[in-house]
mmCIF file with all atom_site columns, C-alpha atoms in Angstrom:
data_model
loop_
_atom_site.group_PDB
_atom_site.id
_atom_site.type_symbol
_atom_site.label_atom_id
_atom_site.label_alt_id
_atom_site.label_comp_id
_atom_site.label_asym_id
_atom_site.label_entity_id
_atom_site.label_seq_id
_atom_site.pdbx_PDB_ins_code
_atom_site.Cartn_x
_atom_site.Cartn_y
_atom_site.Cartn_z
_atom_site.occupancy
_atom_site.B_iso_or_equiv
_atom_site.pdbx_formal_charge
_atom_site.auth_seq_id
_atom_site.auth_comp_id
_atom_site.auth_asym_id
_atom_site.auth_atom_id
_atom_site.pdbx_PDB_model_num
ATOM 1   C CA . MET A 1 1   ? -22.723 5.552   -10.633 1.00 0.00 ? 1   MET A CA 1
ATOM 2   C CA . VAL A 1 2   ? -20.785 5.742   -13.451 1.00 0.00 ? 2   VAL A CA 1
ATOM 3   C CA . ILE A 1 3   ? -17.342 7.592   -13.195 1.00 0.00 ? 3   ILE A CA 1
ATOM 4   C CA . ALA A 1 4   ? -15.133 8.113   -16.602 1.00 0.00 ? 4   ALA A CA 1
ATOM 5   C CA . ILE A 1 5   ? -11.779 8.584   -16.857 1.00 0.00 ? 5   ILE A CA 1
ATOM 6   C CA . ASP A 1 6   ? -10.450 9.314   -20.463 1.00 0.00 ? 6   ASP A CA 1
ATOM 7   C CA . GLY A 1 7   ? -7.156  10.627  -21.457 1.00 0.00 ? 7   GLY A CA 1
ATOM 8   C CA . PRO A 1 8   ? -3.950  9.438   -23.614 1.00 0.00 ? 8   PRO A CA 1
ATOM 9   C CA . ALA A 1 9   ? -1.520  6.362   -23.138 1.00 0.00 ? 9   ALA A CA 1
ATOM 10  C CA . GLY A 1 10  ? 0.867   7.381   -19.941 1.00 0.00 ? 10  GLY A CA 1
ATOM 11  C CA . SER A 1 11  ? -1.433  9.791   -18.491 1.00 0.00 ? 11  SER A CA 1
ATOM 12  C CA . GLY A 1 12  ? -1.687  7.964   -15.448 1.00 0.00 ? 12  GLY A CA 1
ATOM 13  C CA . LYS A 1 13  ? -5.789  6.489   -16.414 1.00 0.00 ? 13  LYS A CA 1
ATOM 14  C CA . SER A 1 14  ? -5.026  2.875   -15.030 1.00 0.00 ? 14  SER A CA 1
ATOM 15  C CA . THR A 1 15  ? -3.391  3.538   -11.655 1.00 0.00 ? 15  THR A CA 1
ATOM 16  C CA . THR A 1 16  ? -5.120  6.453   -11.141 1.00 0.00 ? 16  THR A CA 1
ATOM 17  C CA . ALA A 1 17  ? -8.821  4.372   -11.993 1.00 0.00 ? 17  ALA A CA 1
ATOM 18  C CA . LYS A 1 18  ? -7.576  1.961   -10.161 1.00 0.00 ? 18  LYS A CA 1
ATOM 19  C CA . HIS A 1 19  ? -7.193  2.998   -6.724  1.00 0.00 ? 19  HIS A CA 1
ATOM 20  C CA . ALA A 1 20  ? -9.836  5.777   -6.973  1.00 0.00 ? 20  ALA A CA 1
ATOM 21  C CA . ALA A 1 21  ? -11.873 2.646   -7.037  1.00 0.00 ? 21  ALA A CA 1
ATOM 22  C CA . GLU A 1 22  ? -10.580 1.133   -4.171  1.00 0.00 ? 22  GLU A CA 1
ATOM 23  C CA . LYS A 1 23  ? -11.162 4.358   -1.957  1.00 0.00 ? 23  LYS A CA 1
ATOM 24  C CA . LEU A 1 24  ? -14.629 5.052   -3.089  1.00 0.00 ? 24  LEU A CA 1
ATOM 25  C CA . GLY A 1 25  ? -15.080 1.291   -3.006  1.00 0.00 ? 25  GLY A CA 1
ATOM 26  C CA . PHE A 1 26  ? -16.372 0.871   -6.663  1.00 0.00 ? 26  PHE A CA 1
ATOM 27  C CA . ILE A 1 27  ? -15.687 -1.697  -9.682  1.00 0.00 ? 27  ILE A CA 1
ATOM 28  C CA . HIS A 1 28  ? -12.710 -0.736  -11.779 1.00 0.00 ? 28  HIS A CA 1
ATOM 29  C CA . ILE A 1 29  ? -13.264 -1.742  -15.700 1.00 0.00 ? 29  ILE A CA 1
ATOM 30  C CA . ASN A 1 30  ? -10.103 -1.102  -17.263 1.00 0.00 ? 30  ASN A CA 1
ATOM 31  C CA . THR A 1 31  ? -11.638 -0.786  -21.033 1.00 0.00 ? 31  THR A CA 1
ATOM 32  C CA . GLY A 1 32  ? -7.393  0.085   -22.874 1.00 0.00 ? 32  GLY A CA 1
ATOM 33  C CA . ALA A 1 33  ? -7.038  -3.545  -21.430 1.00 0.00 ? 33  ALA A CA 1
ATOM 34  C CA . MET A 1 34  ? -10.450 -4.956  -23.027 1.00 0.00 ? 34  MET A CA 1
ATOM 35  C CA . TYR A 1 35  ? -8.836  -3.576  -26.475 1.00 0.00 ? 35  TYR A CA 1
ATOM 36  C CA . ARG A 1 36  ? -4.971  -4.626  -25.787 1.00 0.00 ? 36  ARG A CA 1
ATOM 37  C CA . GLY A 1 37  ? -6.679  -8.270  -25.244 1.00 0.00 ? 37  GLY A CA 1
ATOM 38  C CA . ILE A 1 38  ? -8.583  -7.998  -28.736 1.00 0.00 ? 38  ILE A CA 1
ATOM 39  C CA . ALA A 1 39  ? -4.979  -7.196  -30.297 1.00 0.00 ? 39  ALA A CA 1
ATOM 40  C CA . LEU A 1 40  ? -3.686  -10.149 -28.477 1.00 0.00 ? 40  LEU A CA 1
ATOM 41  C CA . LYS A 1 41  ? -6.074  -12.724 -29.911 1.00 0.00 ? 41  LYS A CA 1
ATOM 42  C CA . CYS A 1 42  ? -5.186  -11.758 -33.078 1.00 0.00 ? 42  CYS A CA 1
ATOM 43  C CA . ILE A 1 43  ? -1.897  -11.449 -32.877 1.00 0.00 ? 43  ILE A CA 1
ATOM 44  C CA . GLN A 1 44  ? -2.283  -14.869 -32.289 1.00 0.00 ? 44  GLN A CA 1
ATOM 45  C CA . GLY A 1 45  ? -4.271  -15.927 -34.550 1.00 0.00 ? 45  GLY A CA 1
ATOM 46  C CA . GLU A 1 46  ? -3.037  -14.433 -37.364 1.00 0.00 ? 46  GLU A CA 1
ATOM 47  C CA . ILE A 1 47  ? -6.342  -12.551 -38.034 1.00 0.00 ? 47  ILE A CA 1
ATOM 48  C CA . ASP A 1 48  ? -6.597  -10.229 -40.978 1.00 0.00 ? 48  ASP A CA 1
ATOM 49  C CA . LEU A 1 49  ? -8.767  -7.298  -40.044 1.00 0.00 ? 49  LEU A CA 1
ATOM 50  C CA . ASN A 1 50  ? -9.794  -6.340  -43.145 1.00 0.00 ? 50  ASN A CA 1
ATOM 51  C CA . SER A 1 51  ? -12.288 -9.461  -42.738 1.00 0.00 ? 51  SER A CA 1
ATOM 52  C CA . SER A 1 52  ? -15.402 -9.069  -41.132 1.00 0.00 ? 52  SER A CA 1
ATOM 53  C CA . SER A 1 53  ? -15.948 -12.601 -40.605 1.00 0.00 ? 53  SER A CA 1
ATOM 54  C CA . GLU A 1 54  ? -13.014 -13.503 -39.009 1.00 0.00 ? 54  GLU A CA 1
ATOM 55  C CA . ILE A 1 55  ? -13.131 -10.485 -36.562 1.00 0.00 ? 55  ILE A CA 1
ATOM 56  C CA . ASP A 1 56  ? -16.552 -11.393 -36.038 1.00 0.00 ? 56  ASP A CA 1
ATOM 57  C CA . LYS A 1 57  ? -15.914 -15.012 -35.069 1.00 0.00 ? 57  LYS A CA 1
ATOM 58  C CA . ILE A 1 58  ? -12.906 -13.791 -32.186 1.00 0.00 ? 58  ILE A CA 1
ATOM 59  C CA . LEU A 1 59  ? -15.557 -11.467 -30.941 1.00 0.00 ? 59  LEU A CA 1
ATOM 60  C CA . ASN A 1 60  ? -17.824 -14.069 -30.415 1.00 0.00 ? 60  ASN A CA 1
ATOM 61  C CA . GLN A 1 61  ? -16.044 -16.234 -28.444 1.00 0.00 ? 61  GLN A CA 1
ATOM 62  C CA . THR A 1 62  ? -14.132 -14.054 -26.368 1.00 0.00 ? 62  THR A CA 1
ATOM 63  C CA . LYS A 1 63  ? -15.199 -13.365 -22.448 1.00 0.00 ? 63  LYS A CA 1
ATOM 64  C CA . PHE A 1 64  ? -13.789 -11.214 -20.531 1.00 0.00 ? 64  PHE A CA 1
ATOM 65  C CA . GLU A 1 65  ? -13.758 -10.680 -17.148 1.00 0.00 ? 65  GLU A CA 1
ATOM 66  C CA . PHE A 1 66  ? -12.768 -8.088  -14.171 1.00 0.00 ? 66  PHE A CA 1
ATOM 67  C CA . GLY A 1 67  ? -13.107 -8.029  -10.471 1.00 0.00 ? 67  GLY A CA 1
ATOM 68  C CA . ARG A 1 68  ? -10.313 -9.313  -8.487  1.00 0.00 ? 68  ARG A CA 1
ATOM 69  C CA . GLU A 1 69  ? -7.718  -6.830  -7.220  1.00 0.00 ? 69  GLU A CA 1
ATOM 70  C CA . ALA A 1 70  ? -9.893  -4.539  -7.595  1.00 0.00 ? 70  ALA A CA 1
ATOM 71  C CA . GLY A 1 71  ? -10.088 -4.781  -11.757 1.00 0.00 ? 71  GLY A CA 1
ATOM 72  C CA . SER A 1 72  ? -6.649  -4.287  -12.285 1.00 0.00 ? 72  SER A CA 1
ATOM 73  C CA . VAL A 1 73  ? -6.544  -8.225  -13.679 1.00 0.00 ? 73  VAL A CA 1
ATOM 74  C CA . LEU A 1 74  ? -7.884  -9.022  -16.310 1.00 0.00 ? 74  LEU A CA 1
ATOM 75  C CA . PHE A 1 75  ? -9.033  -12.386 -17.489 1.00 0.00 ? 75  PHE A CA 1
ATOM 76  C CA . MET A 1 76  ? -9.889  -13.572 -21.492 1.00 0.00 ? 76  MET A CA 1
ATOM 77  C CA . ASP A 1 77  ? -11.620 -16.524 -21.737 1.00 0.00 ? 77  ASP A CA 1
ATOM 78  C CA . GLY A 1 78  ? -10.254 -17.779 -17.861 1.00 0.00 ? 78  GLY A CA 1
ATOM 79  C CA . VAL A 1 79  ? -6.649  -16.282 -18.176 1.00 0.00 ? 79  VAL A CA 1
ATOM 80  C CA . ASP A 1 80  ? -4.935  -13.535 -17.186 1.00 0.00 ? 80  ASP A CA 1
ATOM 81  C CA . ILE A 1 81  ? -3.028  -12.026 -19.599 1.00 0.00 ? 81  ILE A CA 1
ATOM 82  C CA . SER A 1 82  ? -2.718  -8.672  -17.357 1.00 0.00 ? 82  SER A CA 1
ATOM 83  C CA . SER A 1 83  ? 0.732   -9.224  -17.799 1.00 0.00 ? 83  SER A CA 1
ATOM 84  C CA . GLU A 1 84  ? 0.806   -10.242 -21.444 1.00 0.00 ? 84  GLU A CA 1
ATOM 85  C CA . ILE A 1 85  ? -0.885  -7.005  -23.007 1.00 0.00 ? 85  ILE A CA 1
ATOM 86  C CA . THR A 1 86  ? 1.549   -5.202  -22.086 1.00 0.00 ? 86  THR A CA 1
ATOM 87  C CA . SER A 1 87  ? 4.502   -6.151  -24.281 1.00 0.00 ? 87  SER A CA 1
ATOM 88  C CA . SER A 1 88  ? 5.673   -4.208  -27.367 1.00 0.00 ? 88  SER A CA 1
ATOM 89  C CA . LEU A 1 89  ? 4.137   -5.803  -29.791 1.00 0.00 ? 89  LEU A CA 1
ATOM 90  C CA . VAL A 1 90  ? 0.529   -5.379  -28.472 1.00 0.00 ? 90  VAL A CA 1
ATOM 91  C CA . THR A 1 91  ? 1.684   -2.007  -27.704 1.00 0.00 ? 91  THR A CA 1
ATOM 92  C CA . GLU A 1 92  ? 2.420   -1.437  -31.293 1.00 0.00 ? 92  GLU A CA 1
ATOM 93  C CA . SER A 1 93  ? -1.272  -2.876  -32.581 1.00 0.00 ? 93  SER A CA 1
ATOM 94  C CA . VAL A 1 94  ? -3.728  -1.822  -30.066 1.00 0.00 ? 94  VAL A CA 1
ATOM 95  C CA . SER A 1 95  ? -4.503  1.227   -31.731 1.00 0.00 ? 95  SER A CA 1
ATOM 96  C CA . ARG A 1 96  ? -4.843  -0.289  -35.515 1.00 0.00 ? 96  ARG A CA 1
ATOM 97  C CA . VAL A 1 97  ? -7.257  -2.694  -33.553 1.00 0.00 ? 97  VAL A CA 1
ATOM 98  C CA . SER A 1 98  ? -9.079  -0.338  -31.518 1.00 0.00 ? 98  SER A CA 1
ATOM 99  C CA . ALA A 1 99  ? -9.564  1.661   -34.890 1.00 0.00 ? 99  ALA A CA 1
ATOM 100 C CA . VAL A 1 100 ? -11.917 -1.617  -36.293 1.00 0.00 ? 100 VAL A CA 1
ATOM 101 C CA . PRO A 1 101 ? -15.617 0.040   -35.457 1.00 0.00 ? 101 PRO A CA 1
ATOM 102 C CA . GLN A 1 102 ? -16.619 -3.392  -35.648 1.00 0.00 ? 102 GLN A CA 1
ATOM 103 C CA . ILE A 1 103 ? -14.094 -4.421  -32.485 1.00 0.00 ? 103 ILE A CA 1
ATOM 104 C CA . ARG A 1 104 ? -15.586 -1.137  -30.692 1.00 0.00 ? 104 ARG A CA 1
ATOM 105 C CA . GLU A 1 105 ? -18.963 -1.858  -31.172 1.00 0.00 ? 105 GLU A CA 1
ATOM 106 C CA . LYS A 1 106 ? -18.824 -5.148  -29.468 1.00 0.00 ? 106 LYS A CA 1
ATOM 107 C CA . LEU A 1 107 ? -16.536 -4.143  -26.547 1.00 0.00 ? 107 LEU A CA 1
ATOM 108 C CA . VAL A 1 108 ? -18.448 -0.461  -25.862 1.00 0.00 ? 108 VAL A CA 1
ATOM 109 C CA . GLN A 1 109 ? -21.330 -3.422  -25.834 1.00 0.00 ? 109 GLN A CA 1
ATOM 110 C CA . TYR A 1 110 ? -19.664 -5.535  -23.945 1.00 0.00 ? 110 TYR A CA 1
ATOM 111 C CA . GLN A 1 111 ? -18.053 -2.123  -21.044 1.00 0.00 ? 111 GLN A CA 1
ATOM 112 C CA . ARG A 1 112 ? -21.819 -1.279  -20.601 1.00 0.00 ? 112 ARG A CA 1
ATOM 113 C CA . GLU A 1 113 ? -23.387 -4.136  -19.918 1.00 0.00 ? 113 GLU A CA 1
ATOM 114 C CA . MET A 1 114 ? -20.537 -4.943  -17.661 1.00 0.00 ? 114 MET A CA 1
ATOM 115 C CA . ALA A 1 115 ? -21.160 -1.464  -15.815 1.00 0.00 ? 115 ALA A CA 1
ATOM 116 C CA . GLU A 1 116 ? -25.293 -1.928  -15.258 1.00 0.00 ? 116 GLU A CA 1
ATOM 117 C CA . GLY A 1 117 ? -26.771 -1.199  -12.321 1.00 0.00 ? 117 GLY A CA 1
ATOM 118 C CA . LEU A 1 118 ? -22.815 -1.048  -9.908  1.00 0.00 ? 118 LEU A CA 1
ATOM 119 C CA . ASP A 1 119 ? -20.961 1.741   -9.334  1.00 0.00 ? 119 ASP A CA 1
ATOM 120 C CA . VAL A 1 120 ? -17.970 1.602   -11.901 1.00 0.00 ? 120 VAL A CA 1
ATOM 121 C CA . VAL A 1 121 ? -14.936 3.512   -12.477 1.00 0.00 ? 121 VAL A CA 1
ATOM 122 C CA . LEU A 1 122 ? -14.240 3.056   -16.285 1.00 0.00 ? 122 LEU A CA 1
ATOM 123 C CA . GLU A 1 123 ? -10.913 4.154   -17.982 1.00 0.00 ? 123 GLU A CA 1
ATOM 124 C CA . GLY A 1 124 ? -10.012 4.406   -21.563 1.00 0.00 ? 124 GLY A CA 1
ATOM 125 C CA . ARG A 1 125 ? -10.153 7.022   -24.521 1.00 0.00 ? 125 ARG A CA 1
ATOM 126 C CA . ASP A 1 126 ? -13.954 7.256   -24.942 1.00 0.00 ? 126 ASP A CA 1
ATOM 127 C CA . ILE A 1 127 ? -16.176 6.767   -21.975 1.00 0.00 ? 127 ILE A CA 1
ATOM 128 C CA . GLY A 1 128 ? -17.232 10.480  -21.566 1.00 0.00 ? 128 GLY A CA 1
ATOM 129 C CA . THR A 1 129 ? -17.661 10.899  -24.998 1.00 0.00 ? 129 THR A CA 1
ATOM 130 C CA . VAL A 1 130 ? -19.064 7.458   -26.645 1.00 0.00 ? 130 VAL A CA 1
ATOM 131 C CA . VAL A 1 131 ? -19.175 4.092   -23.742 1.00 0.00 ? 131 VAL A CA 1
ATOM 132 C CA . PHE A 1 132 ? -20.899 7.025   -20.710 1.00 0.00 ? 132 PHE A CA 1
ATOM 133 C CA . PRO A 1 133 ? -22.150 10.196  -22.598 1.00 0.00 ? 133 PRO A CA 1
ATOM 134 C CA . ASP A 1 134 ? -24.073 10.729  -19.405 1.00 0.00 ? 134 ASP A CA 1
ATOM 135 C CA . ALA A 1 135 ? -21.841 9.600   -16.653 1.00 0.00 ? 135 ALA A CA 1
ATOM 136 C CA . GLU A 1 136 ? -22.360 11.279  -13.601 1.00 0.00 ? 136 GLU A CA 1
ATOM 137 C CA . PHE A 1 137 ? -18.541 12.137  -13.017 1.00 0.00 ? 137 PHE A CA 1
ATOM 138 C CA . LYS A 1 138 ? -16.007 12.728  -15.928 1.00 0.00 ? 138 LYS A CA 1
ATOM 139 C CA . PHE A 1 139 ? -12.537 13.241  -15.984 1.00 0.00 ? 139 PHE A CA 1
ATOM 140 C CA . PHE A 1 140 ? -9.901  13.995  -17.809 1.00 0.00 ? 140 PHE A CA 1
ATOM 141 C CA . LEU A 1 141 ? -6.022  13.015  -17.441 1.00 0.00 ? 141 LEU A CA 1
ATOM 142 C CA . ILE A 1 142 ? -3.051  14.727  -19.308 1.00 0.00 ? 142 ILE A CA 1
ATOM 143 C CA . ALA A 1 143 ? 0.858   14.644  -19.067 1.00 0.00 ? 143 ALA A CA 1
ATOM 144 C CA . ASP A 1 144 ? 3.170   15.998  -20.803 1.00 0.00 ? 144 ASP A CA 1
ATOM 145 C CA . ILE A 1 145 ? 4.766   13.758  -23.787 1.00 0.00 ? 145 ILE A CA 1
ATOM 146 C CA . GLU A 1 146 ? 8.346   13.180  -21.685 1.00 0.00 ? 146 GLU A CA 1
ATOM 147 C CA . GLU A 1 147 ? 6.462   12.318  -18.578 1.00 0.00 ? 147 GLU A CA 1
ATOM 148 C CA . ARG A 1 148 ? 4.499   9.738   -20.115 1.00 0.00 ? 148 ARG A CA 1
ATOM 149 C CA . ALA A 1 149 ? 7.467   8.104   -21.737 1.00 0.00 ? 149 ALA A CA 1
ATOM 150 C CA . ARG A 1 150 ? 9.231   8.303   -18.322 1.00 0.00 ? 150 ARG A CA 1
ATOM 151 C CA . ARG A 1 151 ? 6.107   6.183   -16.769 1.00 0.00 ? 151 ARG A CA 1
ATOM 152 C CA . ARG A 1 152 ? 5.683   4.176   -19.845 1.00 0.00 ? 152 ARG A CA 1
ATOM 153 C CA . LYS A 1 153 ? 9.727   3.076   -19.904 1.00 0.00 ? 153 LYS A CA 1
ATOM 154 C CA . LYS A 1 154 ? 10.058  2.596   -16.117 1.00 0.00 ? 154 LYS A CA 1
ATOM 155 C CA . GLU A 1 155 ? 6.509   0.186   -16.727 1.00 0.00 ? 155 GLU A CA 1
ATOM 156 C CA . MET A 1 156 ? 8.137   -1.702  -19.424 1.00 0.00 ? 156 MET A CA 1
ATOM 157 C CA . GLU A 1 157 ? 11.141  -2.153  -17.901 1.00 0.00 ? 157 GLU A CA 1
ATOM 158 C CA . THR A 1 158 ? 9.128   -3.974  -14.802 1.00 0.00 ? 158 THR A CA 1
ATOM 159 C CA . MET A 1 159 ? 8.206   -6.112  -16.719 1.00 0.00 ? 159 MET A CA 1
ATOM 160 C CA . GLY A 1 160 ? 11.506  -7.405  -17.855 1.00 0.00 ? 160 GLY A CA 1
ATOM 161 C CA . GLU A 1 161 ? 11.576  -5.224  -21.504 1.00 0.00 ? 161 GLU A CA 1
ATOM 162 C CA . ILE A 1 162 ? 13.882  -2.327  -22.041 1.00 0.00 ? 162 ILE A CA 1
ATOM 163 C CA . VAL A 1 163 ? 13.131  0.328   -24.308 1.00 0.00 ? 163 VAL A CA 1
ATOM 164 C CA . SER A 1 164 ? 14.634  4.139   -24.794 1.00 0.00 ? 164 SER A CA 1
ATOM 165 C CA . LEU A 1 165 ? 13.524  7.419   -23.800 1.00 0.00 ? 165 LEU A CA 1
ATOM 166 C CA . ARG A 1 166 ? 13.592  8.338   -27.083 1.00 0.00 ? 166 ARG A CA 1
ATOM 167 C CA . GLU A 1 167 ? 11.895  5.469   -28.956 1.00 0.00 ? 167 GLU A CA 1
ATOM 168 C CA . LEU A 1 168 ? 9.051   5.533   -26.144 1.00 0.00 ? 168 LEU A CA 1
ATOM 169 C CA . THR A 1 169 ? 8.441   9.348   -27.149 1.00 0.00 ? 169 THR A CA 1
ATOM 170 C CA . ALA A 1 170 ? 7.997   8.625   -30.511 1.00 0.00 ? 170 ALA A CA 1
ATOM 171 C CA . GLU A 1 171 ? 5.536   6.004   -29.776 1.00 0.00 ? 171 GLU A CA 1
ATOM 172 C CA . LEU A 1 172 ? 3.311   7.524   -27.793 1.00 0.00 ? 172 LEU A CA 1
ATOM 173 C CA . GLU A 1 173 ? 3.542   10.429  -30.508 1.00 0.00 ? 173 GLU A CA 1
ATOM 174 C CA . GLU A 1 174 ? 2.349   8.013   -33.074 1.00 0.00 ? 174 GLU A CA 1
ATOM 175 C CA . ARG A 1 175 ? 0.146   6.935   -31.019 1.00 0.00 ? 175 ARG A CA 1
ATOM 176 C CA . ASP A 1 176 ? -1.825  10.117  -29.761 1.00 0.00 ? 176 ASP A CA 1
ATOM 177 C CA . ARG A 1 177 ? -2.175  11.177  -33.691 1.00 0.00 ? 177 ARG A CA 1
ATOM 178 C CA . LYS A 1 178 ? -3.729  7.758   -34.349 1.00 0.00 ? 178 LYS A CA 1
ATOM 179 C CA . ASP A 1 179 ? -6.107  7.835   -31.566 1.00 0.00 ? 179 ASP A CA 1
ATOM 180 C CA . SER A 1 180 ? -7.144  11.271  -32.189 1.00 0.00 ? 180 SER A CA 1
ATOM 181 C CA . THR A 1 181 ? -7.376  11.330  -35.767 1.00 0.00 ? 181 THR A CA 1
ATOM 182 C CA . ARG A 1 182 ? -9.400  7.991   -35.862 1.00 0.00 ? 182 ARG A CA 1
ATOM 183 C CA . GLU A 1 183 ? -12.738 7.870   -37.680 1.00 0.00 ? 183 GLU A CA 1
ATOM 184 C CA . HIS A 1 184 ? -14.592 5.743   -35.189 1.00 0.00 ? 184 HIS A CA 1
ATOM 185 C CA . SER A 1 185 ? -14.891 7.007   -31.171 1.00 0.00 ? 185 SER A CA 1
ATOM 186 C CA . PRO A 1 186 ? -11.307 9.407   -31.315 1.00 0.00 ? 186 PRO A CA 1
ATOM 187 C CA . LEU A 1 187 ? -9.053  10.769  -28.324 1.00 0.00 ? 187 LEU A CA 1
ATOM 188 C CA . LYS A 1 188 ? -11.292 13.471  -27.000 1.00 0.00 ? 188 LYS A CA 1
ATOM 189 C CA . LYS A 1 189 ? -12.009 15.571  -24.222 1.00 0.00 ? 189 LYS A CA 1
ATOM 190 C CA . ALA A 1 190 ? -16.140 16.084  -23.021 1.00 0.00 ? 190 ALA A CA 1
ATOM 191 C CA . GLU A 1 191 ? -17.118 19.066  -23.265 1.00 0.00 ? 191 GLU A CA 1
ATOM 192 C CA . ASP A 1 192 ? -18.369 18.563  -19.719 1.00 0.00 ? 192 ASP A CA 1
ATOM 193 C CA . ALA A 1 193 ? -15.236 16.719  -18.119 1.00 0.00 ? 193 ALA A CA 1
ATOM 194 C CA . VAL A 1 194 ? -12.513 18.185  -15.480 1.00 0.00 ? 194 VAL A CA 1
ATOM 195 C CA . GLU A 1 195 ? -9.074  18.343  -17.020 1.00 0.00 ? 195 GLU A CA 1
ATOM 196 C CA . ILE A 1 196 ? -6.341  17.233  -14.668 1.00 0.00 ? 196 ILE A CA 1
ATOM 197 C CA . ASP A 1 197 ? -2.610  17.356  -15.468 1.00 0.00 ? 197 ASP A CA 1
ATOM 198 C CA . THR A 1 198 ? -0.947  14.545  -13.786 1.00 0.00 ? 198 THR A CA 1
ATOM 199 C CA . THR A 1 199 ? 2.545   15.995  -14.974 1.00 0.00 ? 199 THR A CA 1
ATOM 200 C CA . GLY A 1 200 ? 4.549   16.380  -11.434 1.00 0.00 ? 200 GLY A CA 1
ATOM 201 C CA . LEU A 1 201 ? 1.477   14.579  -9.943  1.00 0.00 ? 201 LEU A CA 1
ATOM 202 C CA . SER A 1 202 ? 1.919   11.862  -7.617  1.00 0.00 ? 202 SER A CA 1
ATOM 203 C CA . ILE A 1 203 ? -0.749  8.840   -7.893  1.00 0.00 ? 203 ILE A CA 1
ATOM 204 C CA . ASP A 1 204 ? -2.306  9.447   -4.321  1.00 0.00 ? 204 ASP A CA 1
ATOM 205 C CA . GLU A 1 205 ? -2.270  13.601  -5.695  1.00 0.00 ? 205 GLU A CA 1
ATOM 206 C CA . GLN A 1 206 ? -4.186  12.470  -8.906  1.00 0.00 ? 206 GLN A CA 1
ATOM 207 C CA . VAL A 1 207 ? -6.230  10.305  -7.116  1.00 0.00 ? 207 VAL A CA 1
ATOM 208 C CA . ASN A 1 208 ? -7.677  12.653  -4.176  1.00 0.00 ? 208 ASN A CA 1
ATOM 209 C CA . ARG A 1 209 ? -8.746  15.090  -6.723  1.00 0.00 ? 209 ARG A CA 1
ATOM 210 C CA . ILE A 1 210 ? -11.270 13.060  -8.038  1.00 0.00 ? 210 ILE A CA 1
ATOM 211 C CA . VAL A 1 211 ? -12.285 11.120  -4.912  1.00 0.00 ? 211 VAL A CA 1
ATOM 212 C CA . LYS A 1 212 ? -12.434 15.036  -3.552  1.00 0.00 ? 212 LYS A CA 1
ATOM 213 C CA . ILE A 1 213 ? -14.909 15.962  -6.070  1.00 0.00 ? 213 ILE A CA 1
ATOM 214 C CA . VAL A 1 214 ? -17.245 12.815  -6.219  1.00 0.00 ? 214 VAL A CA 1
ATOM 215 C CA . ASN A 1 215 ? -17.798 12.798  -2.288  1.00 0.00 ? 215 ASN A CA 1
ATOM 216 C CA . LYS A 1 216 ? -18.057 16.584  -2.220  1.00 0.00 ? 216 LYS A CA 1
ATOM 217 C CA . SER A 1 217 ? -20.806 16.098  -4.921  1.00 0.00 ? 217 SER A CA 1
ATOM 218 C CA . ILE A 1 218 ? -22.610 12.906  -3.286  1.00 0.00 ? 218 ILE A CA 1
ATOM 219 C CA . LYS A 1 219 ? -22.680 14.887  -0.113  1.00 0.00 ? 219 LYS A CA 1
#
């Protein structure tokens, strides 16, 4: 069974998907983290995003692994990169990296292979529209921009990065614009997705809404 959770940055996808997977006994796959991992690799290797051969080389040499701590930890080539991929440098680059068709095609294939035959909760920006358009359950999380900026600020502060709320709000607005207008796999709500406004909701409230809908349908 596949549960797809999509939405813009800061809407609560990752934490909600992780806890929903724990409650349901499913595997959590954070697809956004995979794109961040490739972005990190492109930065470290100074990869030219216009070079098909350079991109093809790093994609074929990259191996992802989830599953530890319910999939909240991402290992790339055997190394835990969970902390590195939340840096502001990666955040600034990930939209541009994610927009490269060659990268999206490879990671979509990877995500489908990882989920095959399993009960999974996947979260990202195109799970319910592109990766798993036939997912049994689809959810689209939203929240107002100020709330999302506050969440991201708190997250970055725990990592030791200090950024102003105004700067984060501007970055999120630009990220939304890029994600929703890119040519390949733009961020959009699937027609049959259940929309959940997470503004003012606690993580438990977000998780319980999803779990309740899934359990009711299963029963």
